[in-house]
mmCIF file of C-alpha atoms in Angstrom:
data_model
loop_
_atom_site.group_PDB
_atom_site.id
_atom_site.type_symbol
_atom_site.label_atom_id
_atom_site.label_comp_id
_atom_site.label_asym_id
_atom_site.label_seq_id
_atom_site.Cartn_x
_atom_site.Cartn_y
_atom_site.Cartn_z
ATOM 1 C CA MET B 255 36.922 0.718 8.848
ATOM 2 C CA SER B 256 37.850 3.740 6.610
ATOM 3 C CA LEU B 257 37.510 3.422 2.961
ATOM 4 C CA GLU B 258 41.204 3.718 2.303
ATOM 5 C CA ALA B 259 41.926 0.861 4.640
ATOM 6 C CA TYR B 260 39.312 -1.252 2.849
ATOM 7 C CA ALA B 261 40.668 -0.360 -0.588
ATOM 8 C CA SER B 262 44.191 -1.231 0.318
ATOM 9 C CA ALA B 263 43.445 -4.463 2.187
ATOM 10 C CA LYS B 264 44.599 -7.320 0.018
ATOM 11 C CA ARG B 265 41.756 -9.676 -0.108
ATOM 12 C CA ASP B 266 42.270 -11.696 -3.258
ATOM 13 C CA GLU B 267 40.380 -14.794 -2.394
ATOM 14 C CA ILE B 268 37.643 -15.302 -4.930
ATOM 15 C CA HIS B 269 34.704 -17.538 -4.267
ATOM 16 C CA THR B 270 34.879 -19.515 -7.448
ATOM 17 C CA ASP B 271 31.825 -21.565 -6.631
ATOM 18 C CA VAL B 272 29.563 -18.787 -7.679
ATOM 19 C CA LEU B 273 31.224 -17.963 -11.006
ATOM 20 C CA LEU B 274 29.840 -19.064 -14.332
ATOM 21 C CA GLN B 275 31.165 -22.588 -14.585
ATOM 22 C CA ALA B 276 30.274 -23.535 -11.076
ATOM 23 C CA ARG B 277 26.838 -22.105 -11.601
ATOM 24 C CA GLN B 278 26.396 -24.140 -14.737
ATOM 25 C CA ALA B 279 27.435 -27.305 -13.056
ATOM 26 C CA CYS B 280 25.050 -26.624 -10.127
ATOM 27 C CA TYR B 281 22.080 -26.036 -12.415
ATOM 28 C CA LYS B 282 22.843 -29.195 -14.384
ATOM 29 C CA ALA B 283 23.000 -31.345 -11.195
ATOM 30 C CA ARG B 284 19.884 -29.660 -9.854
ATOM 31 C CA ASP B 285 17.883 -30.324 -12.968
ATOM 32 C CA ALA B 286 19.113 -33.880 -13.167
ATOM 33 C CA PHE B 287 18.001 -34.430 -9.529
ATOM 34 C CA TYR B 288 14.556 -32.966 -10.134
ATOM 35 C CA SER B 289 13.964 -34.962 -13.294
ATOM 36 C CA CYS B 290 14.833 -38.033 -11.345
ATOM 37 C CA LEU B 291 12.231 -37.020 -8.756
ATOM 38 C CA GLU B 292 9.672 -36.583 -11.606
ATOM 39 C CA LYS B 293 10.583 -39.940 -13.039
ATOM 40 C CA HIS B 294 10.129 -41.790 -9.763
ATOM 41 C CA SER B 295 7.272 -39.764 -8.505
ATOM 42 C CA ASP B 296 5.140 -42.852 -8.051
ATOM 43 C CA LYS B 297 7.654 -44.402 -5.704
ATOM 44 C CA LYS B 298 7.353 -43.818 -2.038
ATOM 45 C CA PRO B 299 9.797 -41.025 -0.846
ATOM 46 C CA THR B 300 11.775 -42.320 2.032
ATOM 47 C CA GLU B 301 14.819 -40.019 2.132
ATOM 48 C CA ILE B 302 14.604 -36.508 3.382
ATOM 49 C CA GLY B 303 16.446 -33.658 1.801
ATOM 50 C CA SER B 304 16.617 -30.129 3.153
ATOM 51 C CA VAL B 305 13.562 -28.048 4.052
ATOM 52 C CA GLY B 306 11.286 -30.985 4.122
ATOM 53 C CA LEU B 307 11.749 -32.240 0.573
ATOM 54 C CA LEU B 308 11.282 -35.966 0.381
ATOM 55 C CA TYR B 309 12.755 -38.121 -2.328
ATOM 56 C CA PRO B 310 12.889 -41.913 -3.047
ATOM 57 C CA THR B 311 16.080 -43.883 -2.612
ATOM 58 C CA GLU B 312 16.458 -44.303 -6.387
ATOM 59 C CA CYS B 313 17.397 -40.587 -6.570
ATOM 60 C CA LYS B 314 20.029 -40.837 -3.851
ATOM 61 C CA PRO B 315 23.083 -40.707 -6.076
ATOM 62 C CA SER B 316 21.807 -37.751 -8.043
ATOM 63 C CA ARG B 317 21.019 -35.990 -4.837
ATOM 64 C CA GLU B 318 24.541 -36.501 -3.618
ATOM 65 C CA ASP B 319 25.774 -35.016 -6.914
ATOM 66 C CA TYR B 320 23.487 -32.066 -6.610
ATOM 67 C CA VAL B 321 24.617 -31.282 -3.012
ATOM 68 C CA LYS B 322 28.237 -31.613 -3.966
ATOM 69 C CA ASN B 323 27.984 -29.146 -6.857
ATOM 70 C CA CYS B 324 25.945 -26.458 -5.108
ATOM 71 C CA ARG B 325 26.308 -24.476 -1.996
ATOM 72 C CA VAL B 326 24.134 -25.516 0.906
ATOM 73 C CA SER B 327 22.135 -22.218 0.897
ATOM 74 C CA TRP B 328 21.542 -22.688 -2.877
ATOM 75 C CA VAL B 329 20.320 -26.247 -2.311
ATOM 76 C CA LYS B 330 17.923 -25.041 0.276
ATOM 77 C CA HIS B 331 16.721 -22.218 -1.882
ATOM 78 C CA PHE B 332 16.082 -24.420 -4.910
ATOM 79 C CA ASP B 333 14.378 -27.099 -2.771
ATOM 80 C CA ARG B 334 12.053 -24.606 -1.320
ATOM 81 C CA GLN B 335 11.130 -23.319 -4.676
ATOM 82 C CA TYR B 336 10.546 -26.744 -6.042
ATOM 83 C CA CYS B 337 8.199 -27.596 -3.130
ATOM 84 C CA LYS B 338 6.306 -24.386 -3.711
ATOM 85 C CA THR B 339 5.737 -25.074 -7.347
ATOM 86 C CA LYS B 340 4.741 -28.715 -6.583
ATOM 87 C CA ARG B 341 2.269 -27.517 -4.039
ATOM 88 C CA THR B 342 0.639 -24.843 -6.344
ATOM 89 C CA GLN B 343 0.473 -27.512 -9.121
ATOM 90 C CA ARG B 344 -1.254 -29.928 -6.725
ATOM 91 C CA LEU B 345 -3.775 -27.218 -5.855
ATOM 92 C CA LEU B 346 -4.464 -26.494 -9.496
ATOM 93 C CA ASP B 347 -4.760 -30.171 -10.491
ATOM 94 C CA ASP B 348 -6.897 -31.152 -7.580
ATOM 95 C CA LYS B 349 -9.797 -29.157 -8.886
ATOM 96 C CA GLU B 350 -11.495 -32.204 -10.335
ATOM 97 C CA THR B 351 -11.230 -34.415 -7.371
ATOM 98 C CA ARG B 352 -12.133 -32.024 -4.607
ATOM 99 C CA ARG B 353 -15.324 -30.578 -5.805
ATOM 100 C CA GLY B 354 -17.285 -28.385 -3.481
ATOM 101 C CA VAL B 355 -14.731 -28.477 -0.769
ATOM 102 C CA MET Y 104 -40.607 19.923 35.989
ATOM 103 C CA PRO Y 105 -42.455 22.763 34.198
ATOM 104 C CA ILE Y 106 -39.038 23.981 32.942
ATOM 105 C CA SER Y 107 -38.201 20.623 31.288
ATOM 106 C CA ARG Y 108 -41.690 20.600 29.734
ATOM 107 C CA PHE Y 109 -41.056 24.040 28.275
ATOM 108 C CA ILE Y 110 -37.707 23.122 26.791
ATOM 109 C CA PHE Y 111 -39.290 19.958 25.385
ATOM 110 C CA PHE Y 112 -42.054 22.016 23.837
ATOM 111 C CA SER Y 113 -39.775 24.632 22.281
ATOM 112 C CA ALA Y 114 -37.742 21.892 20.800
ATOM 113 C CA LYS Y 115 -40.864 20.446 19.300
ATOM 114 C CA ARG Y 116 -41.785 23.836 17.864
ATOM 115 C CA ARG Y 117 -38.476 24.325 16.330
ATOM 116 C CA PHE Y 118 -38.708 21.099 14.437
ATOM 117 C CA ALA Y 119 -42.097 22.142 13.204
ATOM 118 C CA HIS Y 120 -44.125 19.463 14.974
ATOM 119 C CA ALA Y 121 -47.769 20.200 15.173
ATOM 120 C CA SER Y 122 -48.565 20.763 18.749
ATOM 121 C CA ASN Y 123 -51.974 19.284 18.332
ATOM 122 C CA LEU Y 124 -50.235 15.892 18.273
ATOM 123 C CA LEU Y 125 -50.314 16.142 21.998
ATOM 124 C CA PRO Y 126 -53.838 17.311 22.714
ATOM 125 C CA ARG Y 127 -53.690 16.574 26.343
ATOM 126 C CA PHE Y 128 -51.565 19.518 27.002
ATOM 127 C CA GLY Y 129 -53.780 22.541 27.400
ATOM 128 C CA SER Y 130 -53.718 25.612 25.377
ATOM 129 C CA SER Y 131 -52.247 27.570 28.305
ATOM 130 C CA LYS Y 132 -49.054 25.536 28.055
ATOM 131 C CA ARG Y 133 -48.828 26.193 24.345
ATOM 132 C CA ILE Y 134 -49.032 29.932 24.858
ATOM 133 C CA GLN Y 135 -46.422 29.723 27.487
ATOM 134 C CA SER Y 136 -43.966 27.733 25.302
ATOM 135 C CA CYS Y 137 -44.543 30.150 22.364
ATOM 136 C CA GLY Y 138 -43.755 32.966 24.683
ATOM 137 C CA TYR Y 139 -40.552 31.143 25.697
ATOM 138 C CA THR Y 140 -39.068 31.123 22.256
ATOM 139 C CA LYS Y 141 -40.225 34.663 21.452
ATOM 140 C CA SER Y 142 -38.833 36.050 24.589
ATOM 141 C CA ALA Y 143 -35.504 34.339 24.077
ATOM 142 C CA LYS Y 144 -35.130 36.098 20.701
ATOM 143 C CA ASN Y 145 -36.270 39.381 22.180
ATOM 144 C CA ASN Y 146 -33.755 38.974 24.926
ATOM 145 C CA TYR Y 147 -30.943 39.177 22.431
ATOM 146 C CA TYR Y 148 -31.794 42.688 21.426
ATOM 147 C CA LYS Y 149 -33.651 44.361 24.331
ATOM 148 C CA LYS Y 150 -34.854 43.922 27.809
ATOM 149 C CA PRO Y 151 -37.660 41.335 28.131
ATOM 150 C CA THR Y 152 -41.055 42.929 28.095
ATOM 151 C CA GLY Y 153 -43.061 39.738 27.441
ATOM 152 C CA HIS Y 154 -45.964 38.089 29.094
ATOM 153 C CA PRO Y 155 -45.943 38.375 32.892
ATOM 154 C CA VAL Y 156 -46.929 34.810 33.029
ATOM 155 C CA VAL Y 157 -43.811 33.884 31.088
ATOM 156 C CA ASN Y 158 -41.742 36.261 33.191
ATOM 157 C CA VAL Y 159 -42.752 34.780 36.454
ATOM 158 C CA GLU Y 160 -42.777 31.150 35.548
ATOM 159 C CA THR Y 161 -40.000 30.771 33.010
ATOM 160 C CA GLN Y 162 -37.568 33.168 34.612
ATOM 161 C CA ALA Y 163 -34.973 30.509 35.326
ATOM 162 C CA SER Y 164 -35.165 28.842 31.994
ATOM 163 C CA ARG Y 165 -35.242 32.040 30.018
ATOM 164 C CA SER Y 166 -32.139 33.457 31.674
ATOM 165 C CA SER Y 167 -30.240 30.309 31.067
ATOM 166 C CA GLY Y 168 -31.594 30.173 27.569
ATOM 167 C CA ALA Y 169 -30.424 33.751 27.062
ATOM 168 C CA TYR Y 170 -27.045 32.845 28.288
ATOM 169 C CA ILE Y 171 -26.690 29.832 26.086
ATOM 170 C CA ILE Y 172 -27.930 30.888 22.619
ATOM 171 C CA PRO Y 173 -25.984 34.107 21.851
ATOM 172 C CA PRO Y 174 -22.570 32.383 22.634
ATOM 173 C CA ILE Y 175 -23.542 29.480 20.397
ATOM 174 C CA LEU Y 176 -24.516 31.815 17.601
ATOM 175 C CA LEU Y 177 -21.353 33.797 18.097
ATOM 176 C CA GLY Y 178 -19.249 30.583 18.178
ATOM 177 C CA PHE Y 179 -20.831 29.334 15.010
ATOM 178 C CA GLY Y 180 -20.300 32.656 13.326
ATOM 179 C CA GLY Y 181 -16.690 32.590 14.482
ATOM 180 C CA LEU Y 182 -16.198 29.097 13.093
ATOM 181 C CA LEU Y 183 -17.612 30.143 9.659
ATOM 182 C CA ALA Y 184 -15.325 33.180 9.744
ATOM 183 C CA PHE Y 185 -12.276 31.083 10.538
ATOM 184 C CA LEU Y 186 -13.020 28.576 7.825
ATOM 185 C CA HIS Y 187 -13.479 31.330 5.238
ATOM 186 C CA TYR Y 188 -10.189 32.981 6.333
ATOM 187 C CA ASN Y 189 -8.494 29.644 6.130
ATOM 188 C CA ASP Y 190 -9.768 29.011 2.613
ATOM 189 C CA GLU Y 191 -8.563 32.474 1.573
ATOM 190 C CA ARG Y 192 -5.178 31.857 2.975
ATOM 191 C CA ARG Y 193 -4.753 28.454 1.318
ATOM 192 C CA ALA Y 194 -5.963 29.761 -2.037
ATOM 193 C CA VAL Y 195 -3.365 32.419 -2.143
ATOM 194 C CA LYS Y 196 -0.578 29.958 -1.180
ATOM 195 C CA ILE Y 197 -1.466 27.518 -4.018
ATOM 196 C CA GLY Y 198 -1.752 30.288 -6.619
ATOM 197 C CA LYS Y 199 1.666 31.687 -5.783
ATOM 198 C CA ASP Y 200 3.758 28.507 -6.150
ATOM 199 C CA SER Y 201 3.260 27.287 -9.649
ATOM 200 C CA TYR Y 202 3.861 23.559 -9.979
ATOM 201 C CA THR Y 203 6.970 23.444 -12.033
ATOM 202 C CA GLY Y 204 8.443 20.157 -13.142
ATOM 203 C CA SER Y 205 5.301 18.204 -12.696
ATOM 204 C CA ASP Y 206 7.029 15.019 -13.739
ATOM 205 C CA THR Y 207 8.962 14.990 -10.527
ATOM 206 C CA ALA Y 208 5.813 13.864 -8.843
ATOM 207 C CA ALA Y 209 5.643 10.909 -11.044
ATOM 208 C CA ALA Y 210 8.469 9.056 -9.146
ATOM 209 C CA PRO Y 211 9.562 9.106 -5.510
ATOM 210 C CA ILE Y 212 12.612 11.236 -4.813
ATOM 211 C CA ILE Y 213 15.219 8.602 -4.186
ATOM 212 C CA GLY Y 214 18.974 8.595 -4.515
ATOM 213 C CA GLY Y 215 21.722 10.590 -3.013
ATOM 214 C CA PRO Y 216 25.522 10.821 -2.615
ATOM 215 C CA PHE Y 217 27.543 7.715 -2.129
ATOM 216 C CA THR Y 218 31.240 6.831 -1.809
ATOM 217 C CA LEU Y 219 32.255 3.283 -2.641
ATOM 218 C CA VAL Y 220 35.178 1.235 -3.906
ATOM 219 C CA ASN Y 221 35.126 -0.115 -7.448
ATOM 220 C CA SER Y 222 36.611 -3.418 -8.641
ATOM 221 C CA GLU Y 223 39.955 -1.766 -9.407
ATOM 222 C CA ASN Y 224 40.150 -0.779 -5.729
ATOM 223 C CA GLN Y 225 39.632 2.865 -6.523
ATOM 224 C CA ILE Y 226 37.329 5.120 -4.436
ATOM 225 C CA VAL Y 227 34.386 6.237 -6.545
ATOM 226 C CA ASN Y 228 31.542 8.654 -5.612
ATOM 227 C CA GLU Y 229 28.491 9.730 -7.400
ATOM 228 C CA GLN Y 230 30.198 12.843 -9.007
ATOM 229 C CA ASP Y 231 32.043 10.396 -11.240
ATOM 230 C CA PHE Y 232 28.811 9.357 -12.804
ATOM 231 C CA LEU Y 233 27.493 12.835 -13.592
ATOM 232 C CA GLY Y 234 26.861 13.326 -17.265
ATOM 233 C CA ASN Y 235 26.102 9.645 -17.879
ATOM 234 C CA TRP Y 236 22.971 7.704 -17.982
ATOM 235 C CA VAL Y 237 23.353 4.942 -15.493
ATOM 236 C CA LEU Y 238 21.555 1.698 -14.981
ATOM 237 C CA LEU Y 239 22.042 0.714 -11.401
ATOM 238 C CA TYR Y 240 21.449 -2.774 -9.940
ATOM 239 C CA PHE Y 241 21.882 -3.813 -6.300
ATOM 240 C CA GLY Y 242 22.777 -7.480 -6.121
ATOM 241 C CA TYR Y 243 25.410 -9.929 -4.863
ATOM 242 C CA THR Y 244 27.576 -12.478 -6.476
ATOM 243 C CA SER Y 245 26.354 -15.453 -4.444
ATOM 244 C CA SER Y 246 22.845 -15.185 -5.706
ATOM 245 C CA PRO Y 247 21.578 -18.642 -6.891
ATOM 246 C CA ASP Y 248 19.388 -17.661 -9.811
ATOM 247 C CA ILE Y 249 17.820 -14.246 -9.778
ATOM 248 C CA GLY Y 250 21.032 -12.311 -9.497
ATOM 249 C CA PRO Y 251 22.819 -13.834 -12.530
ATOM 250 C CA ASP Y 252 19.681 -13.576 -14.656
ATOM 251 C CA GLN Y 253 19.215 -9.904 -13.859
ATOM 252 C CA VAL Y 254 22.858 -9.085 -14.607
ATOM 253 C CA ARG Y 255 22.561 -10.946 -17.840
ATOM 254 C CA ILE Y 256 19.373 -8.990 -18.795
ATOM 255 C CA MET Y 257 21.155 -5.757 -17.861
ATOM 256 C CA ALA Y 258 24.130 -6.585 -20.011
ATOM 257 C CA LYS Y 259 21.947 -7.597 -22.915
ATOM 258 C CA ALA Y 260 19.903 -4.371 -22.739
ATOM 259 C CA ILE Y 261 22.961 -2.195 -22.567
ATOM 260 C CA ASP Y 262 24.429 -4.049 -25.548
ATOM 261 C CA THR Y 263 21.185 -3.695 -27.590
ATOM 262 C CA LEU Y 264 21.008 0.035 -26.804
ATOM 263 C CA GLU Y 265 24.553 0.662 -27.855
ATOM 264 C CA SER Y 266 24.588 -1.391 -30.983
ATOM 265 C CA LYS Y 267 21.153 -0.467 -32.314
ATOM 266 C CA GLU Y 268 20.465 3.012 -31.039
ATOM 267 C CA ASN Y 269 24.036 4.149 -30.250
ATOM 268 C CA LEU Y 270 23.040 5.162 -26.798
ATOM 269 C CA LYS Y 271 25.544 4.808 -23.994
ATOM 270 C CA VAL Y 272 24.122 3.751 -20.711
ATOM 271 C CA LEU Y 273 26.593 2.853 -18.004
ATOM 272 C CA PRO Y 274 25.702 -0.350 -16.118
ATOM 273 C CA VAL Y 275 26.614 -0.360 -12.478
ATOM 274 C CA PHE Y 276 26.440 -3.236 -10.069
ATOM 275 C CA VAL Y 277 26.440 -2.440 -6.371
ATOM 276 C CA THR Y 278 26.918 -5.408 -4.035
ATOM 277 C CA ILE Y 279 24.726 -5.639 -1.095
ATOM 278 C CA ASP Y 280 26.950 -8.367 0.346
ATOM 279 C CA PRO Y 281 30.188 -6.379 0.744
ATOM 280 C CA GLN Y 282 31.689 -8.748 3.272
ATOM 281 C CA ARG Y 283 31.953 -11.554 0.794
ATOM 282 C CA ASP Y 284 32.087 -9.576 -2.456
ATOM 283 C CA THR Y 285 35.577 -8.125 -2.485
ATOM 284 C CA PRO Y 286 36.724 -6.004 -5.448
ATOM 285 C CA ALA Y 287 38.582 -8.991 -6.911
ATOM 286 C CA GLN Y 288 35.410 -11.095 -6.498
ATOM 287 C CA LEU Y 289 33.356 -8.503 -8.239
ATOM 288 C CA ARG Y 290 35.893 -8.187 -11.058
ATOM 289 C CA ALA Y 291 35.888 -11.993 -11.659
ATOM 290 C CA TYR Y 292 32.063 -12.184 -11.577
ATOM 291 C CA LEU Y 293 31.214 -9.299 -13.725
ATOM 292 C CA LYS Y 294 33.872 -10.024 -16.298
ATOM 293 C CA GLU Y 295 31.888 -13.106 -17.321
ATOM 294 C CA PHE Y 296 28.870 -10.951 -18.198
ATOM 295 C CA ASP Y 297 30.109 -7.726 -19.757
ATOM 296 C CA PRO Y 298 33.366 -5.818 -19.305
ATOM 297 C CA ARG Y 299 31.486 -2.523 -19.263
ATOM 298 C CA ILE Y 300 29.668 -3.254 -15.961
ATOM 299 C CA VAL Y 301 31.205 -1.235 -13.088
ATOM 300 C CA GLY Y 302 31.222 -3.163 -9.860
ATOM 301 C CA LEU Y 303 31.024 -1.171 -6.609
ATOM 302 C CA GLY Y 304 31.574 -2.353 -3.086
ATOM 303 C CA GLY Y 305 33.040 -1.021 0.065
ATOM 304 C CA PRO Y 306 32.683 -1.106 3.741
ATOM 305 C CA VAL Y 307 29.325 -2.314 5.142
ATOM 306 C CA SER Y 308 28.428 1.176 6.467
ATOM 307 C CA ALA Y 309 28.946 2.866 3.069
ATOM 308 C CA VAL Y 310 26.817 0.285 1.292
ATOM 309 C CA ARG Y 311 24.142 0.424 3.813
ATOM 310 C CA GLN Y 312 23.982 4.191 3.541
ATOM 311 C CA MET Y 313 23.611 3.975 -0.284
ATOM 312 C CA ALA Y 314 20.991 1.366 -0.052
ATOM 313 C CA GLN Y 315 19.104 3.459 2.393
ATOM 314 C CA GLU Y 316 19.231 6.469 0.011
ATOM 315 C CA TYR Y 317 17.915 4.307 -2.792
ATOM 316 C CA ARG Y 318 15.338 2.603 -0.563
ATOM 317 C CA VAL Y 319 16.678 -0.811 -1.318
ATOM 318 C CA TYR Y 320 15.743 -3.534 1.097
ATOM 319 C CA PHE Y 321 18.248 -6.289 1.743
ATOM 320 C CA LYS Y 322 18.694 -8.830 4.483
ATOM 321 C CA LYS Y 323 20.733 -11.806 5.242
ATOM 322 C CA VAL Y 324 18.756 -15.054 5.309
ATOM 323 C CA GLU Y 325 19.581 -18.766 5.621
ATOM 324 C CA GLU Y 326 22.595 -17.950 7.586
ATOM 325 C CA GLU Y 327 24.964 -20.896 8.276
ATOM 326 C CA GLY Y 328 28.211 -19.310 9.173
ATOM 327 C CA ASP Y 329 29.692 -17.919 5.980
ATOM 328 C CA ASP Y 330 27.121 -19.349 3.747
ATOM 329 C CA TYR Y 331 24.063 -17.240 3.402
ATOM 330 C CA LEU Y 332 21.609 -15.646 0.948
ATOM 331 C CA VAL Y 333 20.737 -12.102 0.777
ATOM 332 C CA GLU Y 334 17.068 -11.295 0.285
ATOM 333 C CA SER Y 335 16.504 -8.123 -1.606
ATOM 334 C CA SER Y 336 14.190 -6.281 -3.952
ATOM 335 C CA HIS Y 337 15.911 -7.186 -7.280
ATOM 336 C CA SER Y 338 15.238 -3.972 -9.149
ATOM 337 C CA MET Y 339 17.182 -1.752 -11.412
ATOM 338 C CA TYR Y 340 17.253 1.945 -11.330
ATOM 339 C CA LEU Y 341 17.579 4.180 -14.212
ATOM 340 C CA ILE Y 342 19.425 7.431 -13.424
ATOM 341 C CA ASP Y 343 19.820 10.446 -15.658
ATOM 342 C CA PRO Y 344 22.937 12.495 -16.096
ATOM 343 C CA LYS Y 345 22.100 14.723 -13.220
ATOM 344 C CA MET Y 346 22.146 11.779 -10.862
ATOM 345 C CA LYS Y 347 18.357 11.808 -10.450
ATOM 346 C CA VAL Y 348 16.477 8.479 -10.349
ATOM 347 C CA VAL Y 349 14.128 8.482 -13.267
ATOM 348 C CA ARG Y 350 12.693 4.968 -13.212
ATOM 349 C CA CYS Y 351 12.764 1.651 -11.412
ATOM 350 C CA PHE Y 352 12.531 -1.649 -13.167
ATOM 351 C CA GLY Y 353 11.567 -4.884 -11.395
ATOM 352 C CA VAL Y 354 12.356 -8.474 -12.276
ATOM 353 C CA GLU Y 355 9.421 -8.720 -14.558
ATOM 354 C CA TYR Y 356 11.312 -6.968 -17.436
ATOM 355 C CA ASN Y 357 13.267 -9.001 -19.904
ATOM 356 C CA ALA Y 358 16.058 -7.564 -22.073
ATOM 357 C CA GLU Y 359 14.026 -6.313 -24.974
ATOM 358 C CA GLN Y 360 11.436 -4.711 -22.798
ATOM 359 C CA LEU Y 361 14.156 -3.160 -20.661
ATOM 360 C CA SER Y 362 15.962 -1.685 -23.690
ATOM 361 C CA LYS Y 363 12.699 -0.357 -25.100
ATOM 362 C CA GLU Y 364 11.653 1.307 -21.830
ATOM 363 C CA ILE Y 365 15.119 2.847 -21.372
ATOM 364 C CA LEU Y 366 14.956 4.123 -24.989
ATOM 365 C CA LYS Y 367 11.563 5.701 -24.174
ATOM 366 C CA GLU Y 368 12.900 7.461 -21.096
ATOM 367 C CA LEU Y 369 15.913 8.759 -22.948
ATOM 368 C CA LYS Y 370 13.742 10.102 -25.711
ATOM 369 C CA LYS Y 371 11.455 11.761 -23.200
ATOM 370 C CA HIS Y 372 14.339 13.342 -21.486
ATOM 371 C CA GLN Y 373 15.704 14.764 -24.726
ATOM 372 C CA VAL Y 374 12.386 16.350 -25.460
ATOM 373 C CA ASN Y 375 12.191 17.948 -22.004
ATOM 374 C CA ALA Y 376 15.795 19.160 -21.942
#
C-alpha cells in the first residue's frame, strides 16, 4: 500500500478502550480484584482465571468486573505478572521453612 | 633399525640429554650419532667429507636429513619475514588514519532515513526533524502498563527541560502497531499526555524499515484475532539535530533522571560543537 493511499484512507475508528479513562477503570478493577485475592488468600481457590491463575469463589464478582473493564490480552498480561510476583515472593519467604534444600 | 636409533640419539643430543644415561649403548654408537648431526650441518654448506663410517652407514638418513632441515629453516625464516612485513604494513595503516571523533565509538551507529505519516495525515520524513533535538519512543497505544508509563515519563521530562532549562526537545512517538494505531487513534491517545508529542505511523513496511534502522525489536504476542500485545524493547532514543542517535534510555529511567541525562548530553554537545 503506498503512503499516499494510507494517508488518505479514512479510518476514523478509535479504540477508546485504551484511552485514559478506560485505562484508569481497568487499573481500578484490576487492583480491586487482586486485593480481594489477598484478602481471601487463606480460602481454597476453586475458580480458574486465565493463564493458570486460581482464585476463590468469593472473588468471582470482582473478577467479572475486572474482565469486563479490561481487554482480554491485558487481563492475561496482568495475571501473568501477578503470578510471577507471587512466585518470587514465595521463593523469598520460604527461606525459613526450607533450610538446606 | 640403526637409522631410527640414530635419529633417536640425535634428538636426545639436541635436548642436551646426557648420553651416559643409557650406558648400554657403546661408545661407537655415540660417535656415529655425533657425526650424524655434524654432517647434517656441514651438508648445508659443502659436500660431506665426514667420517667414512658415517658415510657408509648413515647415507640414507643423512640425505633425508639434508633434505628436510634446510627447507624447514627456510620456511621458518620466511614466516618470520612475513610476520615482520605484516606488522610494518599494519603500523603504517594505523598511523595514517587518525581517529577523529572518538565519541562515535561510544554508541552503535543506528538510525537512518524514514518516511511515515503523522497524526494529521501528513507525510513526514527525517528531514523534517533536522535541526531539532528529538526524543524518540517506539510504542503502541494498546500497551497495558509500560507504554503509558513511558509516554508519561517522556512528557514530564520534556516539560521539565522546557520550563526549567528552556531547552526544546521534540518528543516523537512511533507506533510499532500501525495496523491498529491509525493517525486518528494516535492523535486521541497522545493528546491526553502532551500536545507536543508527534505521533508517527504508516504502512507496516515503512514502520518495519524504520524499526530495523533503529534496531528496535517488536513482535506480536498473545494474539487472539484483533486483540494482541506487542512485545518490544521499550527504550527511548535521544537524537541530535544532525539526526544522529546519541543515546538510548531504557525503562529504568524516571522523569527526573531522564531530564538530567538529556541535559547532560545537550551540554556535552554544545561543548563539542
